[in-house]
Structures are given as structure tokens and as C-alpha cells.
């Protein structure tokens, strides 16, 4: 993108766009403090959960994160809520989307001018992470977020063309609606067809947010990674999430025997948070097509049926759930009733036995995944296993857990 476009068009102030926190019309409450490895932290005066740990893990620096948050925090222009710093109305200085996109454009310019392909690839990847963050938390109807997601996907494709391994964008036909696009990441040091892990991500992420999982954990083990956005998010945004949470992933899974780079006899799933709901569901529905399923902090039962847990969820997360389910103007009582149907135990699946080996990793006192849910996943499998992740030290414990999970997946896929 030429610099003229970046300066004159991308950052031209615009005020017609609705502000993110106003898109879901729910009765917001006083925030309960939540501190979580995968979701981040609720902080006083912020609408969004600030997930500095995971943003740093993806490649941003703490200094850069703090600088952008500071630019947002000092803005004194009109806000949707005077109590919330990240609710600046209009695409201008201080607006969440504006500031993160502005930061992304700096790295994009660096990448376009860098003659070193590997270095340029890292800069494009950095820009993709920032554009993705500009769109967070990807509420439906957020026009600025939609634009940022387009830029994020474009930067990601530019990045992976220059980095080790190979990326192929694959389009899959889905019965009853629009096709979806996934990204197949292939390890440089192995040969096709590859054992492959399909990643089922959370509702508060895009499929392009997981390059490090591939590069640092799966690729060294000779495993390819196939990503797909969850229904209602990113490149799957034309699909509304419903109780059949695995509808898109299931149809893609059935098409893998037509992809020459994938060894369809050695396919596993790795799902975290809401994506673990998808992965666990498929452990029952697609037994012949799977070797193993690993989950991390799985949302499979408790958070969907326990009103006390739901009361502790941050407003941003409840707004996001309402948006994904197409219930942006629905009373909380109706939303709670609908969420109950997403429990895999209520659906009659979880608790039954499946021959698919399943690993359930969890943290103690996790609001989204109580220990009993992880143990229910493991006990439902003929070769089930649980992995308790220590809460401290956070970063090294997370890294160790990912290595353990990927070692387990590699063993299941290569035996």
C-alpha cells in the first residue's frame, strides 16, 4: 500500500462509524476482576480485556503495547462512556482501532522498504498482529474492525511468503452457505503429505494469530497446521455461530482427503477455549477421520450452564458471545437460556465414550474451564489424559504446556 494511501486515506478522521462498546445493547454491570492466561485481565476504566501476556507471546513487545495503550488512555475527545478509556467515538486519535492500525502501518512501511526477505517477513507478521489487535474483539457490525481484519489477512499472507515453511490459502465449499478460507502452514524441514493438526481457536482471536504455535511448536515436529476462523469471525464471518459449533470444521475435515499436502490418515485437532468445544464435539462425530484431540482451557459445559460463572464474565466477553450468537439486542435471560444449549453434556455427547485419544489441559480455578470439565473430557476418552498447568510462572508454564501438548499430538499422529 503506497505511503500516500496510508497517511491520507487510512488515517483520515471519520466519525460515522459506531463505537465498538455500543454495538451490543446489553445492561452492563460493574466489572468483576478477572485475571486469566488466555483471556487476559479486566482493568479499571477499560472496556476490553487487556491480554498483554498473549499479545507479547504473539510477538509484540511490552513497550509497544504500553505506548499504544497510553495514546488511547490520554485522549480527551468524546467517548461512548466517560468511564472507559477505549471508547473514543470516531476513527481518530485515541480510538482503539485507529491507534493499533496506525502502529501496524509503521511496521507495514518498514516491511515494504526492507530488502531482506526474512526480516521483511517478520515485519509483515508484526503488522498483521497489530491489525488483528485493532479489530479486537471482532464484534459483528464493527465496520472499522472489518477493515482492520482485511488488512491483517493481507499482511499475514505477505509475511508467510517470506518466512520459512510454506502457506497455502485453501477455500472450502460449505453446504448451505458461503465458502470459507483456511490457511495451511507446512513445515520446511519435512515432506508432503504431512501429519496435520487443525487448530480450533477461541472466539476472541483470528486464525492468523497462531503463527508462533506453528513455527515454534508444530513445525519443529514435522507437523503441518491448518487454521480456520470460527463461525461469525474473520473469514468465516458470514456464518452465525449456533449449537452445531463444529459445522464448518466438520465439513472441512471431510475434505482433507482431497488436499495433496495433507496426510488425511494422520489428522489431529487442537482446540482452546470455545474452539475446544468444536474439537471435543468432533471427537464424537468424526471418529474415522481423527487420530487425537487436544484441548486447552476447554469451554464445554460449566460456563454454559452455571449462572454464577456467567455473572463473573467481563462485559466485553458477554458482549462478544451475544454478538457471535446473533443476540446483540436480546435480554441476558434469553442469552443464558441459549448458552445452556452449547454445553456438550446437555447435548448428550460429553460423558459418552469415544475411542479418540483426548488430552485436556487446564488451569486451577479457571473461570472458563473448571477442573471437572477437563476431567470429564479425559474420562470420556478410551485414552484420556489431563494436564494441569501451574499458574506461575505464567509465561514459562504456558510454554512448557504447549510443548507437552504438541509432544503428545506428535506421538499420536506418528504412531
mmCIF file of C-alpha atoms in Angstrom:
data_model
loop_
_atom_site.group_PDB
_atom_site.id
_atom_site.type_symbol
_atom_site.label_atom_id
_atom_site.label_comp_id
_atom_site.label_asym_id
_atom_site.label_seq_id
_atom_site.Cartn_x
_atom_site.Cartn_y
_atom_site.Cartn_z
ATOM 1 C CA UNK A 1 0.000 0.000 0.000
ATOM 2 C CA UNK A 2 1.581 3.361 -1.012
ATOM 3 C CA UNK A 3 2.545 5.784 1.748
ATOM 4 C CA UNK A 4 0.114 8.370 0.322
ATOM 5 C CA UNK A 5 -2.749 5.989 0.966
ATOM 6 C CA UNK A 6 -1.532 5.244 4.462
ATOM 7 C CA UNK A 7 -1.275 8.876 5.500
ATOM 8 C CA UNK A 8 -4.156 10.411 3.554
ATOM 9 C CA UNK A 9 -6.744 7.651 3.498
ATOM 10 C CA UNK A 10 -6.083 5.069 6.223
ATOM 11 C CA UNK A 11 -5.802 7.706 8.944
ATOM 12 C CA UNK A 12 -8.310 10.237 7.717
ATOM 13 C CA UNK A 13 -10.573 11.074 10.694
ATOM 14 C CA UNK A 14 -14.091 9.665 10.261
ATOM 15 C CA UNK A 15 -16.940 9.898 12.714
ATOM 16 C CA UNK A 16 -19.846 7.957 11.204
ATOM 17 C CA UNK A 17 -18.715 4.544 12.446
ATOM 18 C CA UNK A 18 -20.401 3.136 15.580
ATOM 19 C CA UNK A 19 -18.086 2.702 18.557
ATOM 20 C CA UNK A 20 -17.360 -0.927 19.449
ATOM 21 C CA UNK A 21 -18.692 -0.980 23.023
ATOM 22 C CA UNK A 22 -22.064 0.376 21.846
ATOM 23 C CA UNK A 23 -22.750 -2.356 19.283
ATOM 24 C CA UNK A 24 -24.245 -4.863 21.726
ATOM 25 C CA UNK A 25 -27.182 -3.483 23.649
ATOM 26 C CA UNK A 26 -26.972 -5.248 26.983
ATOM 27 C CA UNK A 27 -27.205 -3.918 30.518
ATOM 28 C CA UNK A 28 -23.557 -3.640 31.537
ATOM 29 C CA UNK A 29 -22.598 -4.138 35.170
ATOM 30 C CA UNK A 30 -19.735 -3.144 37.384
ATOM 31 C CA UNK A 31 -16.768 -5.267 36.268
ATOM 32 C CA UNK A 32 -15.579 -8.188 38.369
ATOM 33 C CA UNK A 33 -11.809 -8.517 38.257
ATOM 34 C CA UNK A 34 -10.726 -11.380 36.002
ATOM 35 C CA UNK A 35 -7.087 -12.430 35.546
ATOM 36 C CA UNK A 36 -6.643 -15.217 33.047
ATOM 37 C CA UNK A 37 -3.806 -16.576 30.911
ATOM 38 C CA UNK A 38 -5.822 -16.927 27.702
ATOM 39 C CA UNK A 39 -8.239 -14.003 28.032
ATOM 40 C CA UNK A 40 -6.032 -11.508 29.822
ATOM 41 C CA UNK A 41 -7.080 -9.100 32.549
ATOM 42 C CA UNK A 42 -10.005 -6.857 33.230
ATOM 43 C CA UNK A 43 -8.674 -3.459 34.248
ATOM 44 C CA UNK A 44 -10.430 -0.488 35.740
ATOM 45 C CA UNK A 45 -11.505 2.050 33.083
ATOM 46 C CA UNK A 46 -11.104 -0.320 30.119
ATOM 47 C CA UNK A 47 -13.942 -1.974 28.195
ATOM 48 C CA UNK A 48 -11.690 -4.541 26.529
ATOM 49 C CA UNK A 49 -9.796 -7.214 28.375
ATOM 50 C CA UNK A 50 -6.095 -6.408 28.090
ATOM 51 C CA UNK A 51 -4.273 -9.581 27.165
ATOM 52 C CA UNK A 52 -0.697 -8.360 27.365
ATOM 53 C CA UNK A 53 0.737 -11.836 28.004
ATOM 54 C CA UNK A 54 -0.727 -13.395 24.866
ATOM 55 C CA UNK A 55 -0.063 -10.298 22.751
ATOM 56 C CA UNK A 56 3.567 -10.472 23.829
ATOM 57 C CA UNK A 57 3.670 -14.209 23.131
ATOM 58 C CA UNK A 58 2.476 -13.488 19.583
ATOM 59 C CA UNK A 59 5.392 -11.141 19.001
ATOM 60 C CA UNK A 60 4.543 -7.643 20.245
ATOM 61 C CA UNK A 61 6.817 -6.006 22.802
ATOM 62 C CA UNK A 62 5.557 -4.857 26.211
ATOM 63 C CA UNK A 63 6.916 -1.378 25.464
ATOM 64 C CA UNK A 64 4.982 -1.113 22.218
ATOM 65 C CA UNK A 65 1.785 -2.342 23.848
ATOM 66 C CA UNK A 66 2.163 0.202 26.645
ATOM 67 C CA UNK A 67 2.846 3.044 24.196
ATOM 68 C CA UNK A 68 -0.303 2.360 22.170
ATOM 69 C CA UNK A 69 -2.454 1.929 25.280
ATOM 70 C CA UNK A 70 -1.062 5.230 26.581
ATOM 71 C CA UNK A 71 -2.088 7.031 23.379
ATOM 72 C CA UNK A 72 -5.587 5.660 23.822
ATOM 73 C CA UNK A 73 -5.710 6.491 27.523
ATOM 74 C CA UNK A 74 -4.763 10.183 27.218
ATOM 75 C CA UNK A 75 -7.393 11.044 24.618
ATOM 76 C CA UNK A 76 -9.846 13.695 25.853
ATOM 77 C CA UNK A 77 -12.255 13.655 22.888
ATOM 78 C CA UNK A 78 -15.813 12.307 23.045
ATOM 79 C CA UNK A 79 -16.232 8.770 24.424
ATOM 80 C CA UNK A 80 -19.236 6.470 24.406
ATOM 81 C CA UNK A 81 -18.631 6.044 28.125
ATOM 82 C CA UNK A 82 -16.655 8.666 30.030
ATOM 83 C CA UNK A 83 -15.569 5.945 32.467
ATOM 84 C CA UNK A 84 -13.995 3.744 29.784
ATOM 85 C CA UNK A 85 -10.777 4.825 28.108
ATOM 86 C CA UNK A 86 -11.070 2.666 24.983
ATOM 87 C CA UNK A 87 -14.453 4.012 23.826
ATOM 88 C CA UNK A 88 -13.404 7.043 21.745
ATOM 89 C CA UNK A 89 -16.088 7.771 19.182
ATOM 90 C CA UNK A 90 -14.914 8.123 15.591
ATOM 91 C CA UNK A 91 -11.863 6.957 13.700
ATOM 92 C CA UNK A 92 -9.336 9.452 15.066
ATOM 93 C CA UNK A 93 -6.539 9.770 17.603
ATOM 94 C CA UNK A 94 -7.400 7.883 20.778
ATOM 95 C CA UNK A 95 -9.766 5.446 19.059
ATOM 96 C CA UNK A 96 -8.745 1.821 19.715
ATOM 97 C CA UNK A 97 -8.865 0.780 16.077
ATOM 98 C CA UNK A 98 -7.122 3.940 14.880
ATOM 99 C CA UNK A 99 -4.168 3.681 17.249
ATOM 100 C CA UNK A 100 -3.429 -0.008 16.682
ATOM 101 C CA UNK A 101 -3.852 0.370 12.891
ATOM 102 C CA UNK A 102 -1.529 3.375 12.957
ATOM 103 C CA UNK A 103 1.078 1.285 14.760
ATOM 104 C CA UNK A 104 0.591 -1.547 12.251
ATOM 105 C CA UNK A 105 1.144 0.828 9.341
ATOM 106 C CA UNK A 106 4.565 1.763 10.716
ATOM 107 C CA UNK A 107 5.647 -1.879 10.542
ATOM 108 C CA UNK A 108 3.987 -2.334 7.165
ATOM 109 C CA UNK A 109 6.040 0.534 5.769
ATOM 110 C CA UNK A 110 9.198 -0.975 7.254
ATOM 111 C CA UNK A 111 8.385 -4.290 5.618
ATOM 112 C CA UNK A 112 7.795 -2.727 2.207
ATOM 113 C CA UNK A 113 11.159 -0.998 2.325
ATOM 114 C CA UNK A 114 13.184 -3.906 3.730
ATOM 115 C CA UNK A 115 15.237 -5.754 1.118
ATOM 116 C CA UNK A 116 15.948 -8.690 3.427
ATOM 117 C CA UNK A 117 13.101 -11.194 2.786
ATOM 118 C CA UNK A 118 13.304 -12.870 6.201
ATOM 119 C CA UNK A 119 13.378 -9.546 8.034
ATOM 120 C CA UNK A 120 10.568 -8.174 5.874
ATOM 121 C CA UNK A 121 8.548 -11.294 6.662
ATOM 122 C CA UNK A 122 8.919 -10.671 10.391
ATOM 123 C CA UNK A 123 7.849 -7.049 9.918
ATOM 124 C CA UNK A 124 4.805 -8.064 7.889
ATOM 125 C CA UNK A 125 3.920 -10.584 10.619
ATOM 126 C CA UNK A 126 4.257 -7.870 13.236
ATOM 127 C CA UNK A 127 1.933 -5.645 11.219
ATOM 128 C CA UNK A 128 -0.582 -8.495 10.911
ATOM 129 C CA UNK A 129 -0.614 -8.968 14.698
ATOM 130 C CA UNK A 130 -1.231 -5.246 15.215
ATOM 131 C CA UNK A 131 -4.016 -5.060 12.625
ATOM 132 C CA UNK A 132 -5.635 -8.078 14.256
ATOM 133 C CA UNK A 133 -5.447 -6.321 17.603
ATOM 134 C CA UNK A 134 -7.023 -3.224 16.040
ATOM 135 C CA UNK A 135 -10.101 -5.324 15.248
ATOM 136 C CA UNK A 136 -10.307 -6.970 18.694
ATOM 137 C CA UNK A 137 -12.769 -8.189 19.990
ATOM 138 C CA UNK A 138 -14.295 -8.606 16.499
ATOM 139 C CA UNK A 139 -17.872 -7.617 17.334
ATOM 140 C CA UNK A 140 -20.217 -8.105 14.380
ATOM 141 C CA UNK A 141 -21.257 -4.843 12.771
ATOM 142 C CA UNK A 142 -17.973 -3.122 13.672
ATOM 143 C CA UNK A 143 -17.047 -1.668 10.277
ATOM 144 C CA UNK A 144 -13.629 -0.471 11.384
ATOM 145 C CA UNK A 145 -12.842 -3.918 12.759
ATOM 146 C CA UNK A 146 -13.855 -5.488 9.447
ATOM 147 C CA UNK A 147 -11.444 -3.200 7.597
ATOM 148 C CA UNK A 148 -8.641 -3.995 10.028
ATOM 149 C CA UNK A 149 -9.219 -7.727 9.557
ATOM 150 C CA UNK A 150 -8.813 -7.355 5.795
ATOM 151 C CA UNK A 151 -5.504 -5.563 6.333
ATOM 152 C CA UNK A 152 -4.436 -8.188 8.871
ATOM 153 C CA UNK A 153 -5.079 -11.075 6.486
ATOM 154 C CA UNK A 154 -3.275 -9.273 3.680
ATOM 155 C CA UNK A 155 -0.236 -8.592 5.865
ATOM 156 C CA UNK A 156 -0.228 -12.202 7.075
ATOM 157 C CA UNK A 157 -0.101 -13.561 3.548
ATOM 158 C CA UNK A 158 2.747 -11.168 2.747
ATOM 159 C CA UNK A 159 4.588 -12.359 5.862
ATOM 160 C CA UNK A 160 4.267 -16.069 5.258
ATOM 161 C CA UNK A 161 5.507 -15.725 1.683
ATOM 162 C CA UNK A 162 8.838 -14.638 3.131
ATOM 163 C CA UNK A 163 9.161 -16.786 6.240
ATOM 164 C CA UNK A 164 10.322 -20.392 6.482
ATOM 165 C CA UNK A 165 7.816 -23.054 5.525
ATOM 166 C CA UNK A 166 5.004 -22.521 3.104
ATOM 167 C CA UNK A 167 1.488 -21.144 3.372
ATOM 168 C CA UNK A 168 -1.409 -22.074 1.138
ATOM 169 C CA UNK A 169 -4.800 -20.398 1.346
ATOM 170 C CA UNK A 170 -7.428 -23.100 0.824
ATOM 171 C CA UNK A 171 -11.070 -22.393 0.026
ATOM 172 C CA UNK A 172 -13.631 -24.962 1.115
ATOM 173 C CA UNK A 173 -17.211 -25.216 -0.132
ATOM 174 C CA UNK A 174 -19.712 -25.398 2.710
ATOM 175 C CA UNK A 175 -23.177 -26.770 2.137
ATOM 176 C CA UNK A 176 -25.945 -24.306 2.867
ATOM 177 C CA UNK A 177 -23.881 -21.135 2.648
ATOM 178 C CA UNK A 178 -20.744 -19.261 1.708
ATOM 179 C CA UNK A 179 -17.373 -20.990 1.259
ATOM 180 C CA UNK A 180 -14.703 -20.454 3.902
ATOM 181 C CA UNK A 181 -10.955 -19.913 3.615
ATOM 182 C CA UNK A 182 -8.372 -21.610 5.785
ATOM 183 C CA UNK A 183 -4.585 -21.403 5.862
ATOM 184 C CA UNK A 184 -2.399 -24.490 5.598
ATOM 185 C CA UNK A 185 1.061 -23.978 7.130
ATOM 186 C CA UNK A 186 3.657 -26.536 6.024
ATOM 187 C CA UNK A 187 6.987 -27.204 7.802
ATOM 188 C CA UNK A 188 10.096 -26.509 5.735
ATOM 189 C CA UNK A 189 12.098 -29.468 7.049
ATOM 190 C CA UNK A 190 9.511 -32.163 6.211
ATOM 191 C CA UNK A 191 7.971 -33.514 3.020
ATOM 192 C CA UNK A 192 4.347 -33.755 1.985
ATOM 193 C CA UNK A 193 1.980 -35.291 2.729
ATOM 194 C CA UNK A 194 2.267 -34.021 6.296
ATOM 195 C CA UNK A 195 0.653 -35.162 9.525
ATOM 196 C CA UNK A 196 -1.614 -32.213 10.252
ATOM 197 C CA UNK A 197 -3.181 -30.501 13.231
ATOM 198 C CA UNK A 198 -6.320 -28.484 12.609
ATOM 199 C CA UNK A 199 -6.436 -25.578 15.042
ATOM 200 C CA UNK A 200 -9.778 -24.601 16.532
ATOM 201 C CA UNK A 201 -9.267 -21.157 18.063
ATOM 202 C CA UNK A 202 -11.147 -19.016 20.536
ATOM 203 C CA UNK A 203 -13.921 -16.563 19.762
ATOM 204 C CA UNK A 204 -11.679 -13.620 20.638
ATOM 205 C CA UNK A 205 -8.993 -14.406 18.067
ATOM 206 C CA UNK A 206 -8.418 -14.732 14.330
ATOM 207 C CA UNK A 207 -6.848 -17.728 12.627
ATOM 208 C CA UNK A 208 -3.825 -15.588 11.698
ATOM 209 C CA UNK A 209 -2.970 -15.097 15.386
ATOM 210 C CA UNK A 210 -1.326 -18.508 15.705
ATOM 211 C CA UNK A 211 1.800 -18.378 13.576
ATOM 212 C CA UNK A 212 4.033 -18.834 16.611
ATOM 213 C CA UNK A 213 2.203 -22.032 17.563
ATOM 214 C CA UNK A 214 3.121 -23.393 14.143
ATOM 215 C CA UNK A 215 6.656 -22.020 13.924
ATOM 216 C CA UNK A 216 7.856 -22.798 17.458
ATOM 217 C CA UNK A 217 5.906 -25.926 18.373
ATOM 218 C CA UNK A 218 4.409 -27.824 15.426
ATOM 219 C CA UNK A 219 6.864 -27.203 12.572
ATOM 220 C CA UNK A 220 9.915 -28.492 14.535
ATOM 221 C CA UNK A 221 7.981 -31.738 14.997
ATOM 222 C CA UNK A 222 7.295 -32.007 11.249
ATOM 223 C CA UNK A 223 3.594 -31.271 11.659
ATOM 224 C CA UNK A 224 1.546 -29.012 9.380
ATOM 225 C CA UNK A 225 -1.104 -26.688 10.827
ATOM 226 C CA UNK A 226 -4.459 -25.938 9.223
ATOM 227 C CA UNK A 227 -6.341 -22.942 10.608
ATOM 228 C CA UNK A 228 -9.943 -21.899 10.150
ATOM 229 C CA UNK A 229 -11.808 -18.970 11.645
ATOM 230 C CA UNK A 230 -14.658 -19.788 13.964
ATOM 231 C CA UNK A 231 -18.185 -19.180 12.660
ATOM 232 C CA UNK A 232 -19.035 -15.437 12.872
ATOM 233 C CA UNK A 233 -15.350 -14.376 12.973
ATOM 234 C CA UNK A 234 -12.833 -13.267 10.345
ATOM 235 C CA UNK A 235 -13.015 -15.158 7.059
ATOM 236 C CA UNK A 236 -15.945 -17.183 8.449
ATOM 237 C CA UNK A 237 -17.912 -14.056 9.424
ATOM 238 C CA UNK A 238 -20.802 -14.847 7.084
ATOM 239 C CA UNK A 239 -21.673 -17.823 9.276
ATOM 240 C CA UNK A 240 -23.546 -17.326 12.547
ATOM 241 C CA UNK A 241 -22.452 -19.478 15.459
ATOM 242 C CA UNK A 242 -25.086 -21.997 16.521
ATOM 243 C CA UNK A 243 -25.361 -25.097 18.692
ATOM 244 C CA UNK A 244 -23.699 -27.132 15.957
ATOM 245 C CA UNK A 245 -20.438 -25.370 16.780
ATOM 246 C CA UNK A 246 -18.397 -27.773 14.647
ATOM 247 C CA UNK A 247 -20.368 -27.331 11.414
ATOM 248 C CA UNK A 248 -17.593 -25.574 9.464
ATOM 249 C CA UNK A 249 -14.671 -27.562 10.856
ATOM 250 C CA UNK A 250 -16.532 -30.825 10.271
ATOM 251 C CA UNK A 251 -17.124 -30.118 6.590
ATOM 252 C CA UNK A 252 -13.510 -29.004 6.133
ATOM 253 C CA UNK A 253 -12.301 -32.159 7.904
ATOM 254 C CA UNK A 254 -14.240 -34.277 5.413
ATOM 255 C CA UNK A 255 -12.471 -32.550 2.518
ATOM 256 C CA UNK A 256 -8.920 -33.163 3.713
ATOM 257 C CA UNK A 257 -8.530 -36.350 1.701
ATOM 258 C CA UNK A 258 -8.668 -34.088 -1.379
ATOM 259 C CA UNK A 259 -5.721 -31.935 -0.209
ATOM 260 C CA UNK A 260 -2.495 -33.487 -1.578
ATOM 261 C CA UNK A 261 -0.237 -31.852 1.034
ATOM 262 C CA UNK A 262 -2.148 -33.402 3.968
ATOM 263 C CA UNK A 263 -1.884 -36.998 5.123
ATOM 264 C CA UNK A 264 -5.576 -37.402 5.876
ATOM 265 C CA UNK A 265 -4.862 -40.610 7.812
ATOM 266 C CA UNK A 266 -2.859 -38.611 10.393
ATOM 267 C CA UNK A 267 -5.022 -35.674 11.411
ATOM 268 C CA UNK A 268 -5.500 -34.307 14.912
ATOM 269 C CA UNK A 269 -7.324 -31.350 16.434
ATOM 270 C CA UNK A 270 -6.067 -28.771 18.899
ATOM 271 C CA UNK A 271 -8.797 -26.566 20.339
ATOM 272 C CA UNK A 272 -8.642 -23.937 23.029
ATOM 273 C CA UNK A 273 -11.474 -22.133 24.813
ATOM 274 C CA UNK A 274 -14.552 -22.128 22.566
ATOM 275 C CA UNK A 275 -12.549 -23.916 19.888
ATOM 276 C CA UNK A 276 -12.148 -26.817 22.315
ATOM 277 C CA UNK A 277 -15.938 -27.170 22.182
ATOM 278 C CA UNK A 278 -15.562 -27.731 18.431
ATOM 279 C CA UNK A 279 -12.663 -30.159 18.811
ATOM 280 C CA UNK A 280 -14.316 -32.218 21.553
ATOM 281 C CA UNK A 281 -17.556 -32.377 19.578
ATOM 282 C CA UNK A 282 -15.719 -33.759 16.554
ATOM 283 C CA UNK A 283 -14.100 -36.449 18.722
ATOM 284 C CA UNK A 284 -17.590 -37.967 18.806
ATOM 285 C CA UNK A 285 -18.851 -37.092 15.326
ATOM 286 C CA UNK A 286 -15.784 -37.822 13.173
ATOM 287 C CA UNK A 287 -14.065 -40.805 14.760
ATOM 288 C CA UNK A 288 -12.801 -42.363 11.486
ATOM 289 C CA UNK A 289 -11.091 -39.133 10.407
ATOM 290 C CA UNK A 290 -9.186 -38.301 13.593
ATOM 291 C CA UNK A 291 -6.162 -39.646 15.422
ATOM 292 C CA UNK A 292 -6.290 -37.397 18.509
ATOM 293 C CA UNK A 293 -7.858 -34.321 20.088
ATOM 294 C CA UNK A 294 -6.066 -31.941 22.459
ATOM 295 C CA UNK A 295 -7.864 -29.178 24.338
ATOM 296 C CA UNK A 296 -6.644 -26.200 26.358
ATOM 297 C CA UNK A 297 -8.949 -24.450 28.828
ATOM 298 C CA UNK A 298 -11.970 -26.049 27.190
ATOM 299 C CA UNK A 299 -15.388 -24.363 27.261
ATOM 300 C CA UNK A 300 -17.564 -27.457 27.091
ATOM 301 C CA UNK A 301 -20.052 -27.375 29.979
ATOM 302 C CA UNK A 302 -19.704 -25.400 33.217
ATOM 303 C CA UNK A 303 -19.524 -21.877 31.806
ATOM 304 C CA UNK A 304 -22.630 -22.502 29.686
ATOM 305 C CA UNK A 305 -24.888 -23.789 32.470
ATOM 306 C CA UNK A 306 -23.609 -22.085 35.621
ATOM 307 C CA UNK A 307 -25.254 -18.666 36.082
ATOM 308 C CA UNK A 308 -22.736 -17.723 38.776
ATOM 309 C CA UNK A 309 -19.861 -18.248 36.343
ATOM 310 C CA UNK A 310 -21.656 -16.217 33.702
ATOM 311 C CA UNK A 311 -22.152 -13.386 36.181
ATOM 312 C CA UNK A 312 -18.375 -13.234 36.615
ATOM 313 C CA UNK A 313 -17.650 -12.975 32.885
ATOM 314 C CA UNK A 314 -16.475 -9.496 31.827
ATOM 315 C CA UNK A 315 -18.915 -7.330 29.873
ATOM 316 C CA UNK A 316 -16.705 -7.478 26.803
ATOM 317 C CA UNK A 317 -16.789 -11.279 26.789
ATOM 318 C CA UNK A 318 -20.559 -11.451 27.285
ATOM 319 C CA UNK A 319 -20.998 -8.855 24.525
ATOM 320 C CA UNK A 320 -18.809 -10.957 22.279
ATOM 321 C CA UNK A 321 -20.845 -14.089 22.973
ATOM 322 C CA UNK A 322 -24.098 -12.216 22.302
ATOM 323 C CA UNK A 323 -22.658 -10.882 19.054
ATOM 324 C CA UNK A 324 -21.467 -14.309 17.886
ATOM 325 C CA UNK A 325 -24.871 -15.842 18.574
ATOM 326 C CA UNK A 326 -26.744 -13.081 16.756
ATOM 327 C CA UNK A 327 -28.318 -11.879 20.025
ATOM 328 C CA UNK A 328 -26.966 -8.327 20.225
ATOM 329 C CA UNK A 329 -30.306 -6.881 21.337
ATOM 330 C CA UNK A 330 -31.521 -9.772 23.464
ATOM 331 C CA UNK A 331 -32.072 -9.692 27.248
ATOM 332 C CA UNK A 332 -29.477 -11.552 29.309
ATOM 333 C CA UNK A 333 -32.095 -14.058 30.428
ATOM 334 C CA UNK A 334 -32.571 -15.178 26.829
ATOM 335 C CA UNK A 335 -28.826 -15.245 26.257
ATOM 336 C CA UNK A 336 -28.335 -17.508 29.283
ATOM 337 C CA UNK A 337 -31.009 -19.888 28.011
ATOM 338 C CA UNK A 338 -29.301 -20.056 24.641
ATOM 339 C CA UNK A 339 -25.840 -20.607 26.146
ATOM 340 C CA UNK A 340 -27.160 -23.623 28.052
ATOM 341 C CA UNK A 341 -27.617 -25.392 24.715
ATOM 342 C CA UNK A 342 -23.902 -25.124 23.946
ATOM 343 C CA UNK A 343 -22.964 -27.492 26.765
ATOM 344 C CA UNK A 344 -21.731 -30.738 25.220
ATOM 345 C CA UNK A 345 -23.107 -32.565 28.238
ATOM 346 C CA UNK A 346 -26.556 -31.064 27.659
ATOM 347 C CA UNK A 347 -26.224 -32.099 24.005
ATOM 348 C CA UNK A 348 -25.729 -35.683 25.139
ATOM 349 C CA UNK A 349 -22.158 -36.024 23.886
ATOM 350 C CA UNK A 350 -19.730 -35.370 26.729
ATOM 351 C CA UNK A 351 -19.827 -38.242 29.192
ATOM 352 C CA UNK A 352 -20.229 -40.859 26.486
ATOM 353 C CA UNK A 353 -17.152 -42.844 25.489
ATOM 354 C CA UNK A 354 -15.188 -42.164 22.334
ATOM 355 C CA UNK A 355 -12.228 -44.191 21.046
ATOM 356 C CA UNK A 356 -10.369 -40.978 20.096
ATOM 357 C CA UNK A 357 -7.474 -40.200 22.494
ATOM 358 C CA UNK A 358 -8.157 -36.854 24.199
ATOM 359 C CA UNK A 359 -5.859 -34.629 26.234
ATOM 360 C CA UNK A 360 -7.446 -31.900 28.371
ATOM 361 C CA UNK A 361 -5.106 -29.211 29.714
ATOM 362 C CA UNK A 362 -6.425 -26.789 32.328
ATOM 363 C CA UNK A 363 -5.559 -24.236 34.999
ATOM 364 C CA UNK A 364 -6.815 -24.408 38.583
ATOM 365 C CA UNK A 365 -9.688 -22.050 39.378
ATOM 366 C CA UNK A 366 -10.219 -21.226 35.715
ATOM 367 C CA UNK A 367 -13.473 -19.302 35.269
ATOM 368 C CA UNK A 368 -13.977 -20.632 31.743
ATOM 369 C CA UNK A 369 -12.883 -24.253 32.262
ATOM 370 C CA UNK A 370 -13.330 -25.780 35.722
ATOM 371 C CA UNK A 371 -11.184 -28.792 36.536
ATOM 372 C CA UNK A 372 -14.207 -31.087 36.485
ATOM 373 C CA UNK A 373 -14.810 -30.228 32.820
ATOM 374 C CA UNK A 374 -11.245 -31.164 31.897
ATOM 375 C CA UNK A 375 -11.556 -34.424 33.803
ATOM 376 C CA UNK A 376 -14.891 -35.139 32.115
ATOM 377 C CA UNK A 377 -13.203 -34.784 28.712
ATOM 378 C CA UNK A 378 -10.401 -37.159 29.693
ATOM 379 C CA UNK A 379 -12.712 -39.726 31.274
ATOM 380 C CA UNK A 380 -14.877 -39.757 28.149
ATOM 381 C CA UNK A 381 -11.935 -40.979 26.069
ATOM 382 C CA UNK A 382 -10.613 -44.501 25.835
ATOM 383 C CA UNK A 383 -7.122 -42.992 26.154
ATOM 384 C CA UNK A 384 -7.859 -39.810 28.061
ATOM 385 C CA UNK A 385 -5.324 -37.665 29.868
ATOM 386 C CA UNK A 386 -5.411 -34.421 31.873
ATOM 387 C CA UNK A 387 -2.648 -31.856 32.175
ATOM 388 C CA UNK A 388 -2.762 -29.314 34.983
ATOM 389 C CA UNK A 389 -0.864 -26.129 34.102
ATOM 390 C CA UNK A 390 0.697 -24.200 37.007
ATOM 391 C CA UNK A 391 -0.498 -20.612 37.252
ATOM 392 C CA UNK A 392 3.027 -19.334 37.947
ATOM 393 C CA UNK A 393 5.392 -18.553 36.456
ATOM 394 C CA UNK A 394 2.809 -17.755 33.805
ATOM 395 C CA UNK A 395 4.907 -17.440 30.655
ATOM 396 C CA UNK A 396 7.211 -20.428 31.170
ATOM 397 C CA UNK A 397 4.321 -22.620 32.375
ATOM 398 C CA UNK A 398 2.375 -21.763 29.222
ATOM 399 C CA UNK A 399 5.389 -22.562 27.042
ATOM 400 C CA UNK A 400 6.003 -25.874 28.820
ATOM 401 C CA UNK A 401 2.336 -26.839 28.485
ATOM 402 C CA UNK A 402 2.329 -26.129 24.736
ATOM 403 C CA UNK A 403 5.435 -28.296 24.320
ATOM 404 C CA UNK A 404 3.809 -31.117 26.288
ATOM 405 C CA UNK A 405 0.607 -30.866 24.259
ATOM 406 C CA UNK A 406 2.482 -30.844 20.944
ATOM 407 C CA UNK A 407 4.684 -33.776 22.032
ATOM 408 C CA UNK A 408 1.519 -35.711 22.818
ATOM 409 C CA UNK A 409 -0.060 -34.796 19.475
ATOM 410 C CA UNK A 410 3.119 -35.752 17.601
ATOM 411 C CA UNK A 411 3.154 -39.156 19.281
ATOM 412 C CA UNK A 412 -0.496 -39.802 18.441
ATOM 413 C CA UNK A 413 -0.072 -38.702 14.809
ATOM 414 C CA UNK A 414 3.136 -40.624 14.144
ATOM 415 C CA UNK A 415 2.479 -43.936 15.916
#
